[in-house]
JSON list of C-alpha atoms in Angstrom, two decimals:
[
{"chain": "A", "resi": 1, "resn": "UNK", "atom": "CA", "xyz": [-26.86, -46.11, 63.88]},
{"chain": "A", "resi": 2, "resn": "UNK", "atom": "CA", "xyz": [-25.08, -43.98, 61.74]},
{"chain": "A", "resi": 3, "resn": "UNK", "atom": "CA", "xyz": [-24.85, -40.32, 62.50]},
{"chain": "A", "resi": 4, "resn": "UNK", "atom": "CA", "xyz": [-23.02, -37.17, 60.18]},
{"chain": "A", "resi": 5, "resn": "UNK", "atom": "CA", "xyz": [-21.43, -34.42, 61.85]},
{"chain": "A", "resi": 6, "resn": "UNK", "atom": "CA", "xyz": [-21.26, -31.33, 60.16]},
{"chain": "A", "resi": 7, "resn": "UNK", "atom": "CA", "xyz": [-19.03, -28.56, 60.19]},
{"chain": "A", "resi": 8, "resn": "UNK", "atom": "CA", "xyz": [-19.43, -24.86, 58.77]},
{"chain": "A", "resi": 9, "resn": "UNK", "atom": "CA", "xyz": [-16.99, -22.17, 58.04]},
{"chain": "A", "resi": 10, "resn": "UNK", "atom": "CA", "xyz": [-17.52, -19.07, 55.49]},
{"chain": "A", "resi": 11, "resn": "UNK", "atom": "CA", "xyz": [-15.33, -17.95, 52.67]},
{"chain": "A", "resi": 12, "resn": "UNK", "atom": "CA", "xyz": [-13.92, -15.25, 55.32]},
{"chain": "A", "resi": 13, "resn": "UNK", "atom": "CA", "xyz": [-12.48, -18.03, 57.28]},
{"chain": "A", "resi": 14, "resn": "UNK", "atom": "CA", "xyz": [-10.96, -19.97, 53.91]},
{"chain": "A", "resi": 15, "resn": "UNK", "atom": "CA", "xyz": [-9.57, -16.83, 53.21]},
{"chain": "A", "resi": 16, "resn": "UNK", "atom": "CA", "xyz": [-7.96, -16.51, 56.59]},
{"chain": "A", "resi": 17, "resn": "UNK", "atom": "CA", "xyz": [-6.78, -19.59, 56.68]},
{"chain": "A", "resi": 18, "resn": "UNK", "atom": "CA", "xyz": [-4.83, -19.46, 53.55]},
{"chain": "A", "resi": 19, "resn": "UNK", "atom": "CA", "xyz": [-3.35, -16.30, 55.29]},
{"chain": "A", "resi": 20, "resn": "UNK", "atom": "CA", "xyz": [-5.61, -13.66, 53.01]},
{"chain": "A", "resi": 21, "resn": "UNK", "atom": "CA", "xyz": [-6.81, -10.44, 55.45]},
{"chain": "A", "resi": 22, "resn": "UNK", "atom": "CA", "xyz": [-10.43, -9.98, 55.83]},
{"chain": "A", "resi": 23, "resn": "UNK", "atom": "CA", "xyz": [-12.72, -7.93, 57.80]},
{"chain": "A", "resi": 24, "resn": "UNK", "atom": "CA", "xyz": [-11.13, -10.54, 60.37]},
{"chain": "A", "resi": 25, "resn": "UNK", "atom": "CA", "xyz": [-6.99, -11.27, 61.16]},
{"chain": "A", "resi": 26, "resn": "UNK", "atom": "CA", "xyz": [-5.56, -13.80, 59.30]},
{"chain": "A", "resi": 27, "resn": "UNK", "atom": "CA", "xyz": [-4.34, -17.08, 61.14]},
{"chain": "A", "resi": 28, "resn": "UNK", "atom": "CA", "xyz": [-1.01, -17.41, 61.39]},
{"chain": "A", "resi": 29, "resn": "UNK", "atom": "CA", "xyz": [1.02, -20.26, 60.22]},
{"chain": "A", "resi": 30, "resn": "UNK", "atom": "CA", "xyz": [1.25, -21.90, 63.86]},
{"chain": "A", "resi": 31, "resn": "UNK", "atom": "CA", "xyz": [-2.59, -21.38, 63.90]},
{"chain": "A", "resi": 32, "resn": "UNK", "atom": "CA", "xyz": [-3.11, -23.39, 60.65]},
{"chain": "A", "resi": 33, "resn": "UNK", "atom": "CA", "xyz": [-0.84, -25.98, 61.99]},
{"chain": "A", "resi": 34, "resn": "UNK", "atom": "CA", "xyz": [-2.31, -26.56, 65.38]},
{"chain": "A", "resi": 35, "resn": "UNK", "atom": "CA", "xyz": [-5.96, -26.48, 63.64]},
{"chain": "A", "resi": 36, "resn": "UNK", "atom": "CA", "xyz": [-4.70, -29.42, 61.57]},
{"chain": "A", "resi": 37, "resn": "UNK", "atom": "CA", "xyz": [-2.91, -31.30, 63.95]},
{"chain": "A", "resi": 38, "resn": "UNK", "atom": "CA", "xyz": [-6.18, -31.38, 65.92]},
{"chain": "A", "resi": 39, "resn": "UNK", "atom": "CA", "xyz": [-8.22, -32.47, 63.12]},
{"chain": "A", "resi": 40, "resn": "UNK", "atom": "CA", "xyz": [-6.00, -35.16, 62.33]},
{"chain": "A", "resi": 41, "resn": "UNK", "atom": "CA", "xyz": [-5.68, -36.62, 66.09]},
{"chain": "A", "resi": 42, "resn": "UNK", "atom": "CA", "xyz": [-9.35, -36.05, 66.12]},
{"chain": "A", "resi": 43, "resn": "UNK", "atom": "CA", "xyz": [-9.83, -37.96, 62.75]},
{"chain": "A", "resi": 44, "resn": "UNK", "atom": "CA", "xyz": [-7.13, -41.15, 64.47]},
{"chain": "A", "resi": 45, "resn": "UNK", "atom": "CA", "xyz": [-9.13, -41.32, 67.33]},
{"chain": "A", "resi": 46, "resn": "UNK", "atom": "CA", "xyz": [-12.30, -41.70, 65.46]},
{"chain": "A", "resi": 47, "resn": "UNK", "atom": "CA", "xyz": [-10.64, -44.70, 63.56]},
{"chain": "A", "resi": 48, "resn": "UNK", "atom": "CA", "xyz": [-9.24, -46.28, 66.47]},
{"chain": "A", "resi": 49, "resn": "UNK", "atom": "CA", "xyz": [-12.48, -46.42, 68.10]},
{"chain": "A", "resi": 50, "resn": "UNK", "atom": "CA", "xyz": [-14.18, -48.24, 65.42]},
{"chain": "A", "resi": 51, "resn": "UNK", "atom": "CA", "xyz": [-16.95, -45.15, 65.12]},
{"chain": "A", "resi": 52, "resn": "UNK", "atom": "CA", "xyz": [-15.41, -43.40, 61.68]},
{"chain": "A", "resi": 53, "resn": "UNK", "atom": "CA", "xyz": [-17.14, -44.39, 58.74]},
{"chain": "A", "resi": 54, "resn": "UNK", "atom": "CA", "xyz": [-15.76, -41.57, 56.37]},
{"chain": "A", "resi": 55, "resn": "UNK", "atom": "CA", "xyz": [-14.87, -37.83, 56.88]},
{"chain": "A", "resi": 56, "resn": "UNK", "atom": "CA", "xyz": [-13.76, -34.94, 54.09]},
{"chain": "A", "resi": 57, "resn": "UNK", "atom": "CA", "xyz": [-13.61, -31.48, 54.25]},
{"chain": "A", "resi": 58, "resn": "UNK", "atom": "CA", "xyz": [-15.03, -29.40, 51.35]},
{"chain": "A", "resi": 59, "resn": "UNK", "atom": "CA", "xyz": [-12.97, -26.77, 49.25]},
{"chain": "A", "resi": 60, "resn": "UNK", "atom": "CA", "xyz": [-13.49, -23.61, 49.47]},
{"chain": "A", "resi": 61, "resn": "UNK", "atom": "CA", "xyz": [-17.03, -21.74, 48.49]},
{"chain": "A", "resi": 62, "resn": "UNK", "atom": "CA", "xyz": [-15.24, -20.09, 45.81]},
{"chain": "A", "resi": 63, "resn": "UNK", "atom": "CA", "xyz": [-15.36, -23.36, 43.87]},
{"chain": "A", "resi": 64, "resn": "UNK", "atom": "CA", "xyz": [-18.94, -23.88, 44.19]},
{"chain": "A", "resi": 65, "resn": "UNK", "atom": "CA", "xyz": [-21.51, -24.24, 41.89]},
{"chain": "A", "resi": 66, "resn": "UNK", "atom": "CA", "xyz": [-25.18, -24.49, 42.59]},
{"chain": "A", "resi": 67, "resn": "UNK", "atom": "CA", "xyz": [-27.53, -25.53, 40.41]},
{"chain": "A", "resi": 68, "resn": "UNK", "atom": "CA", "xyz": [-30.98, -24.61, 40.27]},
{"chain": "A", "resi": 69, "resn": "UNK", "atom": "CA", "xyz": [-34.06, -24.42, 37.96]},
{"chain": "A", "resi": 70, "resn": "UNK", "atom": "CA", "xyz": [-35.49, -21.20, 36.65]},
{"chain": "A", "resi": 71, "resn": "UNK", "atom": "CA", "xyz": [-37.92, -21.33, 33.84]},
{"chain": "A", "resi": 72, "resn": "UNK", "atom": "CA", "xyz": [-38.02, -24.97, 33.89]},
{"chain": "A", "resi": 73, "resn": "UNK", "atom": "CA", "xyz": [-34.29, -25.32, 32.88]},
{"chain": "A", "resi": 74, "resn": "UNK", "atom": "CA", "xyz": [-31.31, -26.10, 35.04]},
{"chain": "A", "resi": 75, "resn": "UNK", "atom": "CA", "xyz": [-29.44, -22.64, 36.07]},
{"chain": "A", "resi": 76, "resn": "UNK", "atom": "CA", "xyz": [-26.17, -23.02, 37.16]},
{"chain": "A", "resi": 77, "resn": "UNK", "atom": "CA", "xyz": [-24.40, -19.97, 39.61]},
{"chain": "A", "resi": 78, "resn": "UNK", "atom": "CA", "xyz": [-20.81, -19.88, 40.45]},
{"chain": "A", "resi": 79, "resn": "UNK", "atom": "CA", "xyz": [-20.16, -19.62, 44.27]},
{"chain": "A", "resi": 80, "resn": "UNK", "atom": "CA", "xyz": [-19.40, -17.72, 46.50]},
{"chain": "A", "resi": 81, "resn": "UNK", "atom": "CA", "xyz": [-22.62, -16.53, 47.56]},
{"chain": "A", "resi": 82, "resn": "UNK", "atom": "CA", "xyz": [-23.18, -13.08, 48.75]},
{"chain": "A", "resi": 83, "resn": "UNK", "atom": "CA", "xyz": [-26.48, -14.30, 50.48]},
{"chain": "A", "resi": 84, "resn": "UNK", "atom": "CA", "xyz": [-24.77, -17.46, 52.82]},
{"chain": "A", "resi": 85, "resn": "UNK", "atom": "CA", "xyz": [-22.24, -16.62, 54.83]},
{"chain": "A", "resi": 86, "resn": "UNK", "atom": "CA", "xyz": [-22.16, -19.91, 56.59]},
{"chain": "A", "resi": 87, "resn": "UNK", "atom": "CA", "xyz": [-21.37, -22.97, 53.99]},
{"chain": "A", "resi": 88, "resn": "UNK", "atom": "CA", "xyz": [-20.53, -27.01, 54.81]},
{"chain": "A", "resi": 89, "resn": "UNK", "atom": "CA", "xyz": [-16.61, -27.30, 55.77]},
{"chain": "A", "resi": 90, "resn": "UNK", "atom": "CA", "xyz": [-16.73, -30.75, 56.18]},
{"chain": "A", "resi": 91, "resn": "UNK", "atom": "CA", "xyz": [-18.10, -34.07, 57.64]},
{"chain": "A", "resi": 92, "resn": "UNK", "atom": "CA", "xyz": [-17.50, -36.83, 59.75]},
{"chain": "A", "resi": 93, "resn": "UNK", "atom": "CA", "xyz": [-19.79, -40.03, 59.21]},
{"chain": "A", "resi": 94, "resn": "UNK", "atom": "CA", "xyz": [-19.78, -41.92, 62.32]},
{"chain": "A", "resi": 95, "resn": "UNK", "atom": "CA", "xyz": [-21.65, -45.23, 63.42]},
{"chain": "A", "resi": 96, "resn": "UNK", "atom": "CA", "xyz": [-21.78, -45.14, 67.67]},
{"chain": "A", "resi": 97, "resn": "UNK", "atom": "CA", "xyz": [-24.49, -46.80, 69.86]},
{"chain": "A", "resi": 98, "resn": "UNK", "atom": "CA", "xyz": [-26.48, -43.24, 70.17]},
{"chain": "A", "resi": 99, "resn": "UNK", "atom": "CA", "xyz": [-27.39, -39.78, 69.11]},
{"chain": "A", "resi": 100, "resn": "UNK", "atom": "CA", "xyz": [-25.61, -39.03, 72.71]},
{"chain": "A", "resi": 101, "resn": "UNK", "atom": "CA", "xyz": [-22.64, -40.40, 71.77]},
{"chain": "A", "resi": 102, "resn": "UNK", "atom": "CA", "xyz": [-22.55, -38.73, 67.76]},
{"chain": "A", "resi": 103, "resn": "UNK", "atom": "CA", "xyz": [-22.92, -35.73, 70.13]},
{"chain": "A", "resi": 104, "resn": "UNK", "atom": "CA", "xyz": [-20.33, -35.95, 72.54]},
{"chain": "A", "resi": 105, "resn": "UNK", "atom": "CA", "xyz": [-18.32, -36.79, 69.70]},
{"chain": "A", "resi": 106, "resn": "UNK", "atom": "CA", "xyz": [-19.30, -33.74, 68.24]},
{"chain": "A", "resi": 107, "resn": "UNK", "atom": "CA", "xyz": [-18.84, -31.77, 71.01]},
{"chain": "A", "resi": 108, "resn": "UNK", "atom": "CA", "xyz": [-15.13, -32.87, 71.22]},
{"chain": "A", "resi": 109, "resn": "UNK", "atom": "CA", "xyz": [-14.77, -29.95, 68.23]},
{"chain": "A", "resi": 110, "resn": "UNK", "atom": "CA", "xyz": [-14.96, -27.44, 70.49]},
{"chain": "A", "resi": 111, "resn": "UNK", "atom": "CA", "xyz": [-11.60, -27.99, 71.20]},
{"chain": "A", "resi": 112, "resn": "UNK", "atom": "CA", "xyz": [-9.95, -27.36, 67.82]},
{"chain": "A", "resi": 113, "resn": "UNK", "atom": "CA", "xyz": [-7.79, -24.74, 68.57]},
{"chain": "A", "resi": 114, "resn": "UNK", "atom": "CA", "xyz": [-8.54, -21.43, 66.00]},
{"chain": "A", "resi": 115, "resn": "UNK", "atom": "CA", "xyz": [-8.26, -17.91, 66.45]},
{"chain": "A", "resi": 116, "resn": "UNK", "atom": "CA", "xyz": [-10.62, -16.21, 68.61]},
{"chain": "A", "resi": 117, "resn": "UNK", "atom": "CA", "xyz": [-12.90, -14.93, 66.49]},
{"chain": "A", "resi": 118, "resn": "UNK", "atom": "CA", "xyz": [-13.38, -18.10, 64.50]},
{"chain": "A", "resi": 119, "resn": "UNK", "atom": "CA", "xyz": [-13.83, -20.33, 67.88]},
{"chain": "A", "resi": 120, "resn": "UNK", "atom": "CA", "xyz": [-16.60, -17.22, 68.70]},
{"chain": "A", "resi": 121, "resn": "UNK", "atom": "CA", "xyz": [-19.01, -18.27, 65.80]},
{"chain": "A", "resi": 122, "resn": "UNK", "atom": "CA", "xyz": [-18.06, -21.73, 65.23]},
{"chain": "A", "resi": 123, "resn": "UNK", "atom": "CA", "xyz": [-20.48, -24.75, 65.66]},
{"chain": "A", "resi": 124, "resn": "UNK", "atom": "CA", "xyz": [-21.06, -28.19, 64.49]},
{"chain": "A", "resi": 125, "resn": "UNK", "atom": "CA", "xyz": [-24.66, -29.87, 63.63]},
{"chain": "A", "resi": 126, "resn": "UNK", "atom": "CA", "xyz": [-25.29, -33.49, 64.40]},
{"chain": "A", "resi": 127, "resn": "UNK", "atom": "CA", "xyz": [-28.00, -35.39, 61.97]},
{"chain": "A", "resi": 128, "resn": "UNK", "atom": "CA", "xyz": [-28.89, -39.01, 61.77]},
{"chain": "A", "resi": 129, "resn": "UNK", "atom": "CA", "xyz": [-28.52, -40.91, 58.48]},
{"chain": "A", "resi": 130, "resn": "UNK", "atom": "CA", "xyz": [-31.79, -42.68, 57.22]},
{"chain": "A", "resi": 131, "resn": "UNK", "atom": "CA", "xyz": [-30.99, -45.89, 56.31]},
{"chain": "A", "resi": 132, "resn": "UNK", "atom": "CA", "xyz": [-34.26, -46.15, 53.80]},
{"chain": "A", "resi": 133, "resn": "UNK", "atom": "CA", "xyz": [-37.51, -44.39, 53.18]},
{"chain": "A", "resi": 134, "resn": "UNK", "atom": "CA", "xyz": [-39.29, -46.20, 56.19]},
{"chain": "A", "resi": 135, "resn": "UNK", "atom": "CA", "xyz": [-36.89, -44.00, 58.18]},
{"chain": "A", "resi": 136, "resn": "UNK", "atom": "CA", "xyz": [-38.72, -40.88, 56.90]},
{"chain": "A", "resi": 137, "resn": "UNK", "atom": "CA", "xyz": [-41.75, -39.31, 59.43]}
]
């Protein structure tokens, strides 16, 4: 079974990652690096494991666009959002023998090293993929 993992983050934290001060510290450039470095080993143990299937992680909300309908026509507004503060980061697709497992694997997140205040609010969600509609209800 196949199994996404996904990963939220705000504009504040882009912002601090790229070194910008917010309401919230910036990271520093040995935070950025050891955030990465995780991700990475995390991404290489995935593969080696057989369970990745694909994983990206999203620019920033800045470079958004959603699209809606109002009146009937497509509307189109430029992100960010003043109404989300929580947006998709990124994903891991993984295919493991159980939701368990796509949640332990998940869990293993928790471990991404980030500045306090970032670890304090940060949280993955773990959905399966439907394979077709009989996989609805």
């Amino acid at each position: 079974m196949k199994y996404m993992i996904l990963s939220y983050g705000s504009q504040l934290d882009y912002d601090g990652m790229a070194g910008k001060e917010t309401a919230q510290p910036a990271w520093s450039q040995d935070d950025v690096a050891a955030m990465v470095a995780f991700m990475g080993e995390f991404t290489k143990k995935l593969e080696e494991s057989g369970e990745l299937v694909e994983t990206r992680g999203l620019a920033e909300p800045v470079h958004t666009r959603r699209v809606s309908a109002k009146d009937g026509a497509p509307f189109v507004t430029d992100g960010p959002y003043a109404e989300t503060q929580e947006v998709l980061a990124g994903y891991w697709v993984v295919e493991c023998e159980s939701f368990d497992r796509a949640t332990e694997i998940a869990a293993q997140l928790n471990n991404c090293p980030a500045p306090p205040h970032v670890l304090a609010s940060a949280y993955a969600d773990v959905r399966p993929i439907m394979e077709s509609a009989s996989d609805f209800g």
